[in-house]
Coordinates of C-alpha atoms in Angstrom, one line a residue:
X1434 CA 0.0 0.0 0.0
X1435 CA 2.7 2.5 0.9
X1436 CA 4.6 1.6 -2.3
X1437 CA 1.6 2.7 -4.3
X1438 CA 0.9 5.8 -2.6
X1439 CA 5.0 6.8 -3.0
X1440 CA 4.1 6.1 -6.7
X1441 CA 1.4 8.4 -6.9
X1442 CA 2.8 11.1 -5.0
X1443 CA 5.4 11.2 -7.2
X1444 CA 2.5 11.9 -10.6
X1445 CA 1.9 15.7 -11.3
X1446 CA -0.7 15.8 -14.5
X1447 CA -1.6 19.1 -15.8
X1448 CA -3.3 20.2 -19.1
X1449 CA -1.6 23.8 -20.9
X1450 CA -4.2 26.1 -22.3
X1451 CA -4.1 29.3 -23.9
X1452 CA -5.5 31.4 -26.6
X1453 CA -4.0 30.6 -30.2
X1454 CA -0.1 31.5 -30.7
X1455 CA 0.1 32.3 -26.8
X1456 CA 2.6 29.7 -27.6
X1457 CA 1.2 26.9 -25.6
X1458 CA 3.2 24.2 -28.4
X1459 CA 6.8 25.7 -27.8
X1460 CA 6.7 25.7 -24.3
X1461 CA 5.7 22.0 -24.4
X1462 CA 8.3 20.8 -26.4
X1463 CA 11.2 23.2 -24.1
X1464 CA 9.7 20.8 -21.3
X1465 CA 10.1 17.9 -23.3
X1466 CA 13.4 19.4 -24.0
X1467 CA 14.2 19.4 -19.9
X1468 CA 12.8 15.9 -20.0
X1469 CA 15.6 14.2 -22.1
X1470 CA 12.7 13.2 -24.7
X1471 CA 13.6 15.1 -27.6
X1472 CA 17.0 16.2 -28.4
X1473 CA 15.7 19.3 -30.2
X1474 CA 12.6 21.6 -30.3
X1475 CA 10.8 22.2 -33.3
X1476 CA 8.6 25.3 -33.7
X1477 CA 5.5 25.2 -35.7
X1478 CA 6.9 27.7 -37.9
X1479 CA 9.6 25.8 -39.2
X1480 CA 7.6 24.2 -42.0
X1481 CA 10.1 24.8 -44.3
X1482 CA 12.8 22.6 -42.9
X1483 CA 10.7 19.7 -42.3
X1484 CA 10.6 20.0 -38.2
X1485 CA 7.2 20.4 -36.9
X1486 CA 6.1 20.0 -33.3
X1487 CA 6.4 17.0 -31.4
X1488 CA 3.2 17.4 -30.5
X1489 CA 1.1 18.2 -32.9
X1490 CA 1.4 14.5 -34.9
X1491 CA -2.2 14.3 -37.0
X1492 CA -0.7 15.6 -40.8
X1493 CA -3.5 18.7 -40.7
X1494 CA -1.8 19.8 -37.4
X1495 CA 1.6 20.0 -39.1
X1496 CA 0.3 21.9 -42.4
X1497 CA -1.1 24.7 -40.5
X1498 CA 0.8 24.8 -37.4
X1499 CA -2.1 24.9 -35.1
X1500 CA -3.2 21.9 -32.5
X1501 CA -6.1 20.0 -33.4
X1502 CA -6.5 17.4 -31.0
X1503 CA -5.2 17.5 -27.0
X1504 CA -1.9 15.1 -27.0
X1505 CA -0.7 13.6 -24.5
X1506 CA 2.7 13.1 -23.2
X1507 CA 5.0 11.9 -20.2
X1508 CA 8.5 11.5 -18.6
X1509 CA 10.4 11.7 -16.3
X1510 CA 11.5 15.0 -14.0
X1511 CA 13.4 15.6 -11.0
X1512 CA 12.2 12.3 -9.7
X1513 CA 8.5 12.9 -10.4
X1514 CA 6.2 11.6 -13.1
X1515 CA 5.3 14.3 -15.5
X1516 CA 2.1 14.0 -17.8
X1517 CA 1.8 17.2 -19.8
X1518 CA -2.1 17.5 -22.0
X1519 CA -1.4 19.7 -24.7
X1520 CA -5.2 21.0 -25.6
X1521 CA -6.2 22.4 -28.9
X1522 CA -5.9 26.5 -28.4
X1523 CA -8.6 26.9 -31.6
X1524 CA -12.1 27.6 -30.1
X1525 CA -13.7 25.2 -32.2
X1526 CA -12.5 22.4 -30.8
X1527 CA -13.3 23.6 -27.0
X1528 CA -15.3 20.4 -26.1
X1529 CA -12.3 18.6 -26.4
X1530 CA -10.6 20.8 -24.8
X1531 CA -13.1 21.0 -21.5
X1532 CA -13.4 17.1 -21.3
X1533 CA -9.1 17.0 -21.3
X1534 CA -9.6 19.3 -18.0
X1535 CA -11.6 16.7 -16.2
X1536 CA -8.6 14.2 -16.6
X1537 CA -6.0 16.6 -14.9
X1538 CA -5.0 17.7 -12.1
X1539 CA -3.2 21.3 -12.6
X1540 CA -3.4 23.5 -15.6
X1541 CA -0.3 26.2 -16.7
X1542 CA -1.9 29.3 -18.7
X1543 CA -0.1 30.3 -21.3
X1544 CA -0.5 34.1 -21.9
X1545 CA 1.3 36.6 -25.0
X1546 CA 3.0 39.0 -23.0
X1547 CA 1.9 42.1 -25.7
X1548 CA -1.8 40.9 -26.1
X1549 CA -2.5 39.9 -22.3
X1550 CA -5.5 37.9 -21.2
X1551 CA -7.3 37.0 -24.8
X1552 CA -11.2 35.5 -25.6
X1553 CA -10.2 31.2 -25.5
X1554 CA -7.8 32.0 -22.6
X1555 CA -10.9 33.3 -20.7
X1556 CA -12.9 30.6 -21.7
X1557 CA -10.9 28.1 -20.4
X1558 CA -9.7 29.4 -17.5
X1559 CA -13.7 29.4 -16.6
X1560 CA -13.2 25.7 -16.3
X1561 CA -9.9 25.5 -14.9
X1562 CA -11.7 28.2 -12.0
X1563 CA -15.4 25.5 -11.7
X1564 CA -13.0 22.7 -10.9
X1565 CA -10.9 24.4 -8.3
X1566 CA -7.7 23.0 -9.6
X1567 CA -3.9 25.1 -9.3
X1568 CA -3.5 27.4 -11.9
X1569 CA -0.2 28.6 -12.9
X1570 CA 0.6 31.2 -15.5
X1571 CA 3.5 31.4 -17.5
X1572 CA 3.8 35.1 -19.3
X1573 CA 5.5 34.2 -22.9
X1574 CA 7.1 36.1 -25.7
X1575 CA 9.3 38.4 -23.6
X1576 CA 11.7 38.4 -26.0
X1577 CA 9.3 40.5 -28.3
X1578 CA 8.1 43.8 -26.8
X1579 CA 5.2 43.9 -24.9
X1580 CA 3.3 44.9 -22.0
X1581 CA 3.9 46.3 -18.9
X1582 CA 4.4 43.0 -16.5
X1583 CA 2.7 45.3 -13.6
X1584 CA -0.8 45.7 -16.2
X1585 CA -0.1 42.0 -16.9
X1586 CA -0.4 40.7 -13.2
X1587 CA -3.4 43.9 -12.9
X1588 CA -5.4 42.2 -15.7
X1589 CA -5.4 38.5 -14.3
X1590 CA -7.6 39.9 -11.0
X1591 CA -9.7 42.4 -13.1
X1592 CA -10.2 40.0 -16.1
X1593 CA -10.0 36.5 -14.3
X1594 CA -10.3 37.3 -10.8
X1595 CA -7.8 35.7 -9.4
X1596 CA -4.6 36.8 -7.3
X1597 CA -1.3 37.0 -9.4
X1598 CA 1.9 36.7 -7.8
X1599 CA 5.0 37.4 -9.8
X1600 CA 8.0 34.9 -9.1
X1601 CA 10.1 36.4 -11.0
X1602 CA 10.4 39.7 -13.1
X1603 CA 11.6 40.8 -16.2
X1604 CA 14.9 43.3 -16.4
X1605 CA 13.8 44.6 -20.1
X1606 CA 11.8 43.2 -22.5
X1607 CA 12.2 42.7 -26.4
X1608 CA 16.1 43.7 -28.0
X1609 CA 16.3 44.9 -24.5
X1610 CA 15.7 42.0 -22.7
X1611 CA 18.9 41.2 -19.8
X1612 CA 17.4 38.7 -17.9
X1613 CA 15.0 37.9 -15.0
X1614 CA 14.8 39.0 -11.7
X1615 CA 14.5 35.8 -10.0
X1616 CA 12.2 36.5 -6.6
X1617 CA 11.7 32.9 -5.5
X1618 CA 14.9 31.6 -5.7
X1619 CA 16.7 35.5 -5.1
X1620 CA 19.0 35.5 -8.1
X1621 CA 19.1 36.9 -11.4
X1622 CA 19.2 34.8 -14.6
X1623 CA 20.3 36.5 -17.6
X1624 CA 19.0 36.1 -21.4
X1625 CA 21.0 34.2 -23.9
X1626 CA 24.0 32.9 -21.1
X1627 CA 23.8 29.1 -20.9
X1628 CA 24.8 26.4 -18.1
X1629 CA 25.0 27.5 -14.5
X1630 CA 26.9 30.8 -15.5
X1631 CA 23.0 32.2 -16.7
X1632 CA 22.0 32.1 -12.6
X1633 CA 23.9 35.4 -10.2
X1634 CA 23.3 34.9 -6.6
X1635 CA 21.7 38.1 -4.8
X1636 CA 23.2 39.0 -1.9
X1637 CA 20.5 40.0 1.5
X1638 CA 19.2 42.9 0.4
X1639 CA 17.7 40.9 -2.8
X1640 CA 20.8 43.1 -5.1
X1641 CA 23.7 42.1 -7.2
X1642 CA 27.2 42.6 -6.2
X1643 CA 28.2 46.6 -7.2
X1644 CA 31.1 45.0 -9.4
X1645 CA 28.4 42.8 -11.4
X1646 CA 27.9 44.4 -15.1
X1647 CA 24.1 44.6 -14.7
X1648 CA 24.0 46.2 -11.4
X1649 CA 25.3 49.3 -13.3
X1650 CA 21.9 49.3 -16.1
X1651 CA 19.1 51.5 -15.4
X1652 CA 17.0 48.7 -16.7
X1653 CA 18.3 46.6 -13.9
X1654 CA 17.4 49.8 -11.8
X1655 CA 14.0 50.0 -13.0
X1656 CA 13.0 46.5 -12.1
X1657 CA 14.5 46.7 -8.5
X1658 CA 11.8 49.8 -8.4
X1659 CA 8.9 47.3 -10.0
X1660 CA 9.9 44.9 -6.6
X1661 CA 9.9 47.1 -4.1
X1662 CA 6.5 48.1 -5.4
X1663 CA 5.5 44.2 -5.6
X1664 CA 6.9 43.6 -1.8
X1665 CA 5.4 47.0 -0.4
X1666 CA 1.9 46.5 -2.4
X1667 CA 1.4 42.8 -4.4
X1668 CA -0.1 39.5 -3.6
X1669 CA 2.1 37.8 -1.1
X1670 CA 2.5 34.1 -2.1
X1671 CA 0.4 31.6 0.0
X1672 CA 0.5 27.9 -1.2
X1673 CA -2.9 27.2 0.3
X1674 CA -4.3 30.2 -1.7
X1675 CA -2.5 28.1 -4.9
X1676 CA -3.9 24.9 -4.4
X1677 CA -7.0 26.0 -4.1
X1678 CA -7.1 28.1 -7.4
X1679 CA -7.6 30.9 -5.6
X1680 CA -3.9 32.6 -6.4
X1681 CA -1.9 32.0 -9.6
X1682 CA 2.0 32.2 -9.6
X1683 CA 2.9 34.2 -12.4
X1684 CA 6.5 33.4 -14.0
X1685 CA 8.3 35.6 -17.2
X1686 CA 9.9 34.0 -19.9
X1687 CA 9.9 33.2 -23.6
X1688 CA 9.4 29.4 -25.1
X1689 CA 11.1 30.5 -28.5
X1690 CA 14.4 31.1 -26.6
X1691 CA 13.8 28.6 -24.0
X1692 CA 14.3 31.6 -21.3
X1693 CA 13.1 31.0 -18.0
X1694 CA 10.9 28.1 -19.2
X1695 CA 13.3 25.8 -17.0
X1696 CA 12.8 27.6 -13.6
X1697 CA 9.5 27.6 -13.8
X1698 CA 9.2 23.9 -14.4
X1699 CA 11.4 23.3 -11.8
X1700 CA 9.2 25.5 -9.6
X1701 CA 6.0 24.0 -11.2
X1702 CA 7.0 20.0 -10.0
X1703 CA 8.1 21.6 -6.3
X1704 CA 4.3 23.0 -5.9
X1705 CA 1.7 21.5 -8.1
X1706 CA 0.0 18.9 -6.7
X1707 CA -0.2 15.1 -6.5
X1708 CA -3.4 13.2 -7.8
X1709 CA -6.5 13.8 -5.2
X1710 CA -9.3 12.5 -4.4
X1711 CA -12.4 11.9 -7.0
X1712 CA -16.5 12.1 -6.4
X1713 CA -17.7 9.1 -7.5
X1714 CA -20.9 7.3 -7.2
X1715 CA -22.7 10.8 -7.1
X1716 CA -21.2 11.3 -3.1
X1717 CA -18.6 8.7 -2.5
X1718 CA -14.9 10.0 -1.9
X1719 CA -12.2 7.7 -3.8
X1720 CA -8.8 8.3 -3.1
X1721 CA -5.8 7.7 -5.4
X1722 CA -4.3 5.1 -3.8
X1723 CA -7.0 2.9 -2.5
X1724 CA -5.7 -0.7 -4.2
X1725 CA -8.7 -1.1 -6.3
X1726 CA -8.2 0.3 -9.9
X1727 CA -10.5 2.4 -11.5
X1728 CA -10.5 5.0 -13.8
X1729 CA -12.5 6.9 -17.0
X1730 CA -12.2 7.4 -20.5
X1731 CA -11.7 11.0 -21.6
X1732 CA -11.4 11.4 -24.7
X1733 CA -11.3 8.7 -28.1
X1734 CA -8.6 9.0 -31.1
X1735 CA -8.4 7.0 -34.4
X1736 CA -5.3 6.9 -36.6
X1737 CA -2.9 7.8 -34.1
X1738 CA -0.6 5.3 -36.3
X1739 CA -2.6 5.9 -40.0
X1740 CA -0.3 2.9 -41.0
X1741 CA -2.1 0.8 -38.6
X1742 CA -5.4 2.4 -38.2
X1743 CA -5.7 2.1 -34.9
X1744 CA -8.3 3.2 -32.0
X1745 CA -7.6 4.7 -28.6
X1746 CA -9.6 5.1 -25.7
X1747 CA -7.4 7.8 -23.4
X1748 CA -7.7 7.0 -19.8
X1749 CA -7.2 9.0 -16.5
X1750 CA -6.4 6.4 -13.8
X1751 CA -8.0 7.9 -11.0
X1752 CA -7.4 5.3 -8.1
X1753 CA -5.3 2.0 -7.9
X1754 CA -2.7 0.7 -10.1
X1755 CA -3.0 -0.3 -13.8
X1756 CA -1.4 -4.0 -15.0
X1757 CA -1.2 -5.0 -18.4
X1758 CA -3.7 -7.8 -18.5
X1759 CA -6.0 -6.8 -15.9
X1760 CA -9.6 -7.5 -16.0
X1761 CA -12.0 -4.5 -15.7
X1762 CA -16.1 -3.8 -15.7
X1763 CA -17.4 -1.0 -18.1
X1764 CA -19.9 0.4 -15.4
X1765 CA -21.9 1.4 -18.5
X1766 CA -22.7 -1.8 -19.6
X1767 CA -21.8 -4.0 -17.0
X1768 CA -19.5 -5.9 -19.2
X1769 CA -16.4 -7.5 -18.8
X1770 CA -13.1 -6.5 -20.2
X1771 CA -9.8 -7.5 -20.4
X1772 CA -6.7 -4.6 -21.2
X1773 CA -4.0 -6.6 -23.0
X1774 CA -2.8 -3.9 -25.0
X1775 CA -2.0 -0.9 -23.5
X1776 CA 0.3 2.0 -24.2
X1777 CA 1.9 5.3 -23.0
X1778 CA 3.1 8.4 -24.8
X1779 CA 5.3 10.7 -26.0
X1780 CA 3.4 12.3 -28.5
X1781 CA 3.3 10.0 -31.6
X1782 CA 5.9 7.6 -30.2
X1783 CA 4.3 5.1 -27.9
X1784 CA 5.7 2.4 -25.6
X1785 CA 3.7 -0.8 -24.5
X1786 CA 2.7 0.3 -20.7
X1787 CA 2.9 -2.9 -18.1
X1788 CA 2.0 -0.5 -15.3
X1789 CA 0.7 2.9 -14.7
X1790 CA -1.3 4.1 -11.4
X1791 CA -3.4 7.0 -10.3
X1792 CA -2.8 10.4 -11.9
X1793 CA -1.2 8.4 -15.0
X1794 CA -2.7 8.8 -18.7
X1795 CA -3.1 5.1 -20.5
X1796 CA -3.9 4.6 -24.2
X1797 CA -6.1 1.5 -24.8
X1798 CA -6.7 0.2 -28.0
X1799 CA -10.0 0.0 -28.8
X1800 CA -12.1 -2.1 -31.0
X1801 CA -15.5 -0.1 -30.0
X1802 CA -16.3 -1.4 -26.8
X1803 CA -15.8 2.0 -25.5
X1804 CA -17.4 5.3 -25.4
X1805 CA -16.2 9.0 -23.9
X1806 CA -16.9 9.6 -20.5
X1807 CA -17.3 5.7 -19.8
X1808 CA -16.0 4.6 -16.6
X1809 CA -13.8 1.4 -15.8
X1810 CA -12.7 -0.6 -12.5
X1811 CA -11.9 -3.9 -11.3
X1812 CA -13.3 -5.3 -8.4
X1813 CA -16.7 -6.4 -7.4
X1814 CA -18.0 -2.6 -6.1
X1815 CA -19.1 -0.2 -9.2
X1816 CA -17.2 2.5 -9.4
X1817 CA -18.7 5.1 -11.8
X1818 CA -17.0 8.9 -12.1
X1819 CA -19.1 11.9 -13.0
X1820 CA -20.1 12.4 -16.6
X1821 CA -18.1 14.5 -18.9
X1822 CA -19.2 18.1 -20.1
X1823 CA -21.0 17.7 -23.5
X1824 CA -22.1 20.8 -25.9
X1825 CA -25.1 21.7 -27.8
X1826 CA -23.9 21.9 -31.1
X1827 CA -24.4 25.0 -33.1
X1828 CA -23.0 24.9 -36.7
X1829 CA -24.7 21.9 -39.0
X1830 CA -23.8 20.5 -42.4
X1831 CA -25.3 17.7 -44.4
X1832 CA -23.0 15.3 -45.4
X1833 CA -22.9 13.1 -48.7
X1834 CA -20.1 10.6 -50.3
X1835 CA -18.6 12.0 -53.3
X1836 CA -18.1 8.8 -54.8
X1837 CA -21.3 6.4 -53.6
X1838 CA -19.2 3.3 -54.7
X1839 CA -17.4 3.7 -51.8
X1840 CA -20.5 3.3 -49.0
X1841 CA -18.2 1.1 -46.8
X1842 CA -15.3 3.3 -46.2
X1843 CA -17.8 6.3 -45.6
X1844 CA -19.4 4.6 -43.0
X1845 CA -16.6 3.0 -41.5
X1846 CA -15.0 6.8 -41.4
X1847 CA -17.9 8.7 -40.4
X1848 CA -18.5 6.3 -37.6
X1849 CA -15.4 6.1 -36.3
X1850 CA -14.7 10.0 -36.0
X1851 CA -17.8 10.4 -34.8
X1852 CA -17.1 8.5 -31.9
X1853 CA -14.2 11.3 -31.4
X1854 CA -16.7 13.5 -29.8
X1855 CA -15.5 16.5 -31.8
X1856 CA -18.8 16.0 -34.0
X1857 CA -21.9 14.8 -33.8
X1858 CA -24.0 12.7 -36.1
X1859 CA -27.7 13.1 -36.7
X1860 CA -30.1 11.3 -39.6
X1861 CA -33.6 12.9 -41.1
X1862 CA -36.0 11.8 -39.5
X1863 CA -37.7 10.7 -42.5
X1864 CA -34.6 10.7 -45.2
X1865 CA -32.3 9.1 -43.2
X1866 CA -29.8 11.7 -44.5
X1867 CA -26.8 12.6 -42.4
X1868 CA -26.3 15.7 -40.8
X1869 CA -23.4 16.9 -38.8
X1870 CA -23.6 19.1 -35.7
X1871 CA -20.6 20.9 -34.6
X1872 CA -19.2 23.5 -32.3
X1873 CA -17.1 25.4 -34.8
X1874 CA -16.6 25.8 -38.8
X1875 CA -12.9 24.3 -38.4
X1876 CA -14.4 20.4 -37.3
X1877 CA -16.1 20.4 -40.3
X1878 CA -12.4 20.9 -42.4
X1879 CA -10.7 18.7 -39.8
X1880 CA -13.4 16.1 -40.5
X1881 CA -13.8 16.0 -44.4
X1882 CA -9.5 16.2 -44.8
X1883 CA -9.4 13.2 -42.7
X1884 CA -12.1 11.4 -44.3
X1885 CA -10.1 11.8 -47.7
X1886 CA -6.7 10.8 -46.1
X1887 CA -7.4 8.6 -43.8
X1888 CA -10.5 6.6 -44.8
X1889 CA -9.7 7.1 -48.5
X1890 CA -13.7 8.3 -48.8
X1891 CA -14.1 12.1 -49.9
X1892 CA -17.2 13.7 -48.9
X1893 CA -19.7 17.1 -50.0
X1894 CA -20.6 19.1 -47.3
X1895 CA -23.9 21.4 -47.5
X1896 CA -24.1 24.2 -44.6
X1897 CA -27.6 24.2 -43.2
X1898 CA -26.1 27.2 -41.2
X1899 CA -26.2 27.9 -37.5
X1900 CA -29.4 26.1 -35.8
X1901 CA -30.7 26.0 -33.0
X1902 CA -30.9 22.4 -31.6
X1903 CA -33.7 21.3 -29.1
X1904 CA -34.9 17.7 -28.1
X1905 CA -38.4 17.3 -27.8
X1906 CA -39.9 13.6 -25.4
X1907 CA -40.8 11.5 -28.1
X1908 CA -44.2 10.6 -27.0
X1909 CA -45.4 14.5 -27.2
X1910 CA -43.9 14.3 -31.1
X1911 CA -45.5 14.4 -34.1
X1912 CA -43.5 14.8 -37.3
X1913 CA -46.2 16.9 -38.9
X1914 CA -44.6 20.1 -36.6
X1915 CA -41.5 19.5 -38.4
X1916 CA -41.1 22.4 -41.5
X1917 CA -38.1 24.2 -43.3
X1918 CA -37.4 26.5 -40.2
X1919 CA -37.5 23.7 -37.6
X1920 CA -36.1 20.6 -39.3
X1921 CA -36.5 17.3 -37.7
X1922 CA -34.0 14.5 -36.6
X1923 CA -32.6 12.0 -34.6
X1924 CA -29.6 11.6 -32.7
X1925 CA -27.3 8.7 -32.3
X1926 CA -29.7 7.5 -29.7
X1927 CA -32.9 7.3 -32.1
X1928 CA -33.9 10.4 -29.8
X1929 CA -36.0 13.1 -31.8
X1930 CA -35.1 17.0 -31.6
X1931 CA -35.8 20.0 -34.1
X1932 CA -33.0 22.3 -35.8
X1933 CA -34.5 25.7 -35.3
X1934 CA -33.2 28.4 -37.4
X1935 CA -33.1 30.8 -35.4
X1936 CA -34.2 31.7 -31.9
X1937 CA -37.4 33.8 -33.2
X1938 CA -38.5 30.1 -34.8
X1939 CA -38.2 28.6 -31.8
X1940 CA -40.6 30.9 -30.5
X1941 CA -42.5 30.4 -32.9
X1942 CA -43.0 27.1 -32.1
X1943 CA -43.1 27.0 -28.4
X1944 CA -46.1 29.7 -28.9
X1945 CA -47.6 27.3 -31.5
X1946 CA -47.4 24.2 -29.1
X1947 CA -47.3 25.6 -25.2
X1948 CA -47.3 22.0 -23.8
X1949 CA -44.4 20.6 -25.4
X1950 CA -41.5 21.1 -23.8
X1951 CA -38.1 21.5 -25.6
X1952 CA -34.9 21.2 -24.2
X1953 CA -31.2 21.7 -25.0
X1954 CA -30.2 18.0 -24.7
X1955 CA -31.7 14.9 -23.5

C-alpha cells in the first residue's frame, strides 16, 4: 500500500491552455526538452525545414501549425512523473478541450506578453476556475516587446479574478531583454547565457554585487523599483491560496528562446499537486491510492498510427494501479473487459505500458467497446465517475459521399470519428440523410481532410447554417410540426429533436405548441 501511494505522490498531471499563438506548443516541447525526450525543439513555424512539433502529430496539425486534438505526453523529472495535456488552443475544438480538464489535475496558462489575457484563454480558464484546480501562468514572448508586467499581473484579478503573484520579473523586455529578476529563488538569470553561468546569486538585500555588469543598467534599476513596489503593495505568495485556485504564480519567460521556461518547471514540480481524491458514485470519496483500480475514458482517437489504423480510448487512472492484462467492468454496460494492449506516450511515439497508477494517462486500444466519458474498475464494487461536459452543437452540415461506390469506407470513417466526440452525427427523421452538428466551422475541415486521407472516402458538405438544436420527449412528437425552419432528426440515440433556425422560430413554435417542452439536450 505504501509503495503505491509513493508512486502516486510522485505523478503531477496538468493540461496547458491558452489562446492561439500564446505559444502553448513551444513551451511543451522546451519541457520535453528538460525531459531528455527530444533532443531538439521544433517550432510550428519551421515548416520549411521539415521540423514540426512534437506534439502536434495528425498531418493537418503540421500543415497549418495549429493543435487539433489535446496530445498527451509523459517522462520523467526531477524524480516525479510528469504527464503534460497539450489542448487544442482553436475555439472550435473547445469540447475537447473541457473534457481533457476533467482528466487533470493542474493546468499552466499560457499568456502573450503584448496581447494579455485574450477571448479562448478566458474561456478556459472558466473551467480550470469551476474545478478548483492550481493554476499557474506562464507570461511568454518576452523576447518581443510587450506589455507592462505590472498591467499584466493587474489584468489577471480584473479579467480572471484571481490573485497573481510574480516569481520572477523581467529586467527589459524585447532587444532589451537582460534577464530575470528571479524572486523565489533570489537570483538573477540572464538572457542568452547558458549552463549555470546564466544564474547570479543576490546578496541579503535581494541586489547584485556593485562590481556585477548589470548592477550598473538603469533597466536593472527599473525592475528593483517594480519589486519594491510588488513587496510593499502585491499579492504575497500563500501555497494554500494556490492549491485552491484561488492565487496564480505568475513566472516571465519566452518558449522560443527557452528563457526561464526551465525555472518555472522546476518551480512548477516543487508546488503542483499530486493526484487527489475523485467524487464518484454521485457522493462517494475515492482516493488515489485505494488498491482497487479504476479510472475513465476522456477522450477517443483514431489513426494515431494511419499505417495501422488504430483506436484509442485515453484514460485517466484515478485510483489503484493499472497491470497489463487486468480484468476491468465498463460500469456502462456491465461488461467484462480485459486490457491486454496498453500504451503510454510521447506524442506520436508510444511504448507498450505494463503498469501505470493513479494520476497516469493510459492509451487503450480499442475495437469499440468504448465510449467518452465511460467509466472502468476492477473489483466487485461499481465505481462510476461523473459524466463529462457535452455541448449543444451550433454549426450543422449535411453530409454526402462524393463517390457512392465507396458506402463502406464512408461509413466506416464517419463512424469512427464520430465516436471522437468532436462531432456529432444526426439522420432525417424521414430521409435518413446525415447531418453533422458541430461546435465550430474548423471540425467540419478537420473532419472531411481526414475522411479523404485517412479513410480514402471524400465527402460534399452542404451548410444548413447555425441552428438552434432542441430535443423534444418522443411521445409529445409528431412529425407533422416539423417544417423548413424547424427541421426534424434524430440523434445517435434514435432520440427526436428539431433544428430551429433561429431563436425567433423557436418561438414560434413554443407559442404554436405551449405543452411541449423542448430542451437543450436529452
Amino acid at each position: 500500500m505504501s509503495n503505491l501511494t509513493d508512486k502516486v505522490k510522485k505523478r503531477r498531471t496538468f493540461a496547458i491552455i491558452s489562446h492561439p499563438d500564446a505559444g502553448k506548443t513551444t513551451i511543451t516541447e522546451q519541457m520535453l526538452l528538460f525531459g531528455g525526450v527530444i533532443r531538439n525543439a521544433g517550432t510550428v513555424k519551421a515548416r520549411k525545414t521539415g521540423h514540426y512539433a512534437t506534439s502536434d502529430w495528425m498531418d493537418i496539425e503540421k500543415k497549418r501549425g495549429i493543435s487539433v486534438t489535446s496530445s498527451v505526453m509523459q517522462f520523467e523529472y526531477q524524480g516525479k512523473r510528469i504527464n503534460i495535456l497539450d489542448t487544442p488552443g482553436h475555439q472550435d475544438f473547445s469540447e475537447d478541450t473541457y473534457r481533457t480538464l476533467m482528466a487533470v489535475d493542474a493546468a499552466v496558462m499560457v499568456i502573450d506578453s503584448a496581447k494579455g489575457i485574450e477571448p479562448q484563454t478566458k474561456k478556459l480558464f472558466k473551467v480550470v476556475k469551476q474545478r478548483g484546480i492550481p493554476i499557474f501562468t506562464f507570461m511568454n514572448k518576452l523576447d518581443r516587446d510587450g506589455r507592462e508586467p505590472l498591467d499584466l499581473i493587474a489584468e489577471l484579478e480584473d479579467l480572471l479574478g484571481i490573485e497573481g503573484v510574480a516569481m520572477n520579473w523581467p529586467i527589459g523586455m524585447g532587444k532589451q531583454l537582460k534577464g530575470l529578476y528571479d524572486i523565489a529563488n533570489n537570483r538573477v538569470e540572464l538572457y542568452r547565457k547558458d549552463g549555470e553561468d546564466r544564474f547570479i546569486p543576490l546578496n541579503d538585500q535581494g541586489k547584485l554585487a556593485e562590481d556585477t555588469e548589470l548592477a550598473q543598467d538603469g533597466l536593472y534599476q527599473n525592475t528593483l523599483d517594480d519589486i519594491e513596489l510588488l513587496r510593499e503593495a502585491g499579492n504575497q505568495f500563500d501555497e494554500e491560496k494556490v492549491l485552491k485556485g484561488d492565487q496564480t504564480p505568475v513566472f516571465f519567460g519566452s518558449a522560443l528562446t527557452n528563457f526561464g521556461v526551465e525555472t518555472f518547471l522546476d518551480s512548477f514540480v516543487k508546488l503542483a499537486p499530486a493526484p487527489e481524491s475523485h467524487i464518484v458514485n454521485g457522493d462517494q470519496v475515492l482516493k488515489p491510492d485505494t488498491p482497487e483500480f479504476s479510472g475513465f475514458v476522456f477522450k477517443i482517437q483514431a489513426n494515431m498510427n494511419p499505417q495501422h489504423r488504430d483506436r484509442i480510448a485515453f484514460v485517466r487512472i484515478g485510483s489503484g494501479e493499472f497491470k497489463k492484462g487486468i480484468d476491468v467492468n465498463l460500469a456502462r454496460t456491465g461488461k467484462p473487459v480485459r486490457l491486454n494492449n496498453a500504451t503510454e506516450f510521447m506524442s506520436s511515439e508510444r511504448v507498450q505500458v505494463s503498469e501505470a497508477v493513479a494520476g497516469d494517462i493510459v492509451g487503450l486500444y480499442d475495437t469499440g467497446n468504448f465510449q467518452i466519458g465511460d467509466s472502468i474498475y476492477a473489483g466487485k464494487d461499481k465505481i462510476e465517475y461523473p459524466e463529462l461536459p457535452q455541448f449543444t452543437p451550433e454549426i450543422f452540415m449535411r453530409v454526402t459521399p462524393k463517390n457512392v461506390m465507396k458506402q463502406k469506407s464512408f461509413h466506416k470513417g464517419m463512424t469512427q470519428l464520430v465516436q471522437e466526440g468532436a462531432i456529432q452525427l444526426y439522420r432525417g427523421w424521414s430521409t435518413d440523410d446525415y447531418i453533422l452538428g458541430a461546435v465550430g466551422q474548423l471540425q467540419f475541415e478537420v473532419f472531411a481532410y481526414r475522411m479523404k486521407n485517412e479513410y480514402n472516402s471524400e465527402v460534399e458538405l452542404h451548410t444548413l447554417g447555425n441552428r438552434v438544436a432542441r430535443w423534444i420527449e418522443p411521445d409529445q412528437l409528431d412529425p407533422k410540426m416539423s417544417s423548413s425552419r424547424n427541421l426534424l432528426v434524430k440523434d445517435k440515440n434514435e432520440e427526436p429533436l428539431f433544428l430551429f433556425e433561429n431563436a425567433f422560430a423557436e418561438r414560434w413554435f413554443k407559442d404554436k405548441y405551449p405543452d411541449v417542452k423542448l430542451t437543450s439536450r436529452l
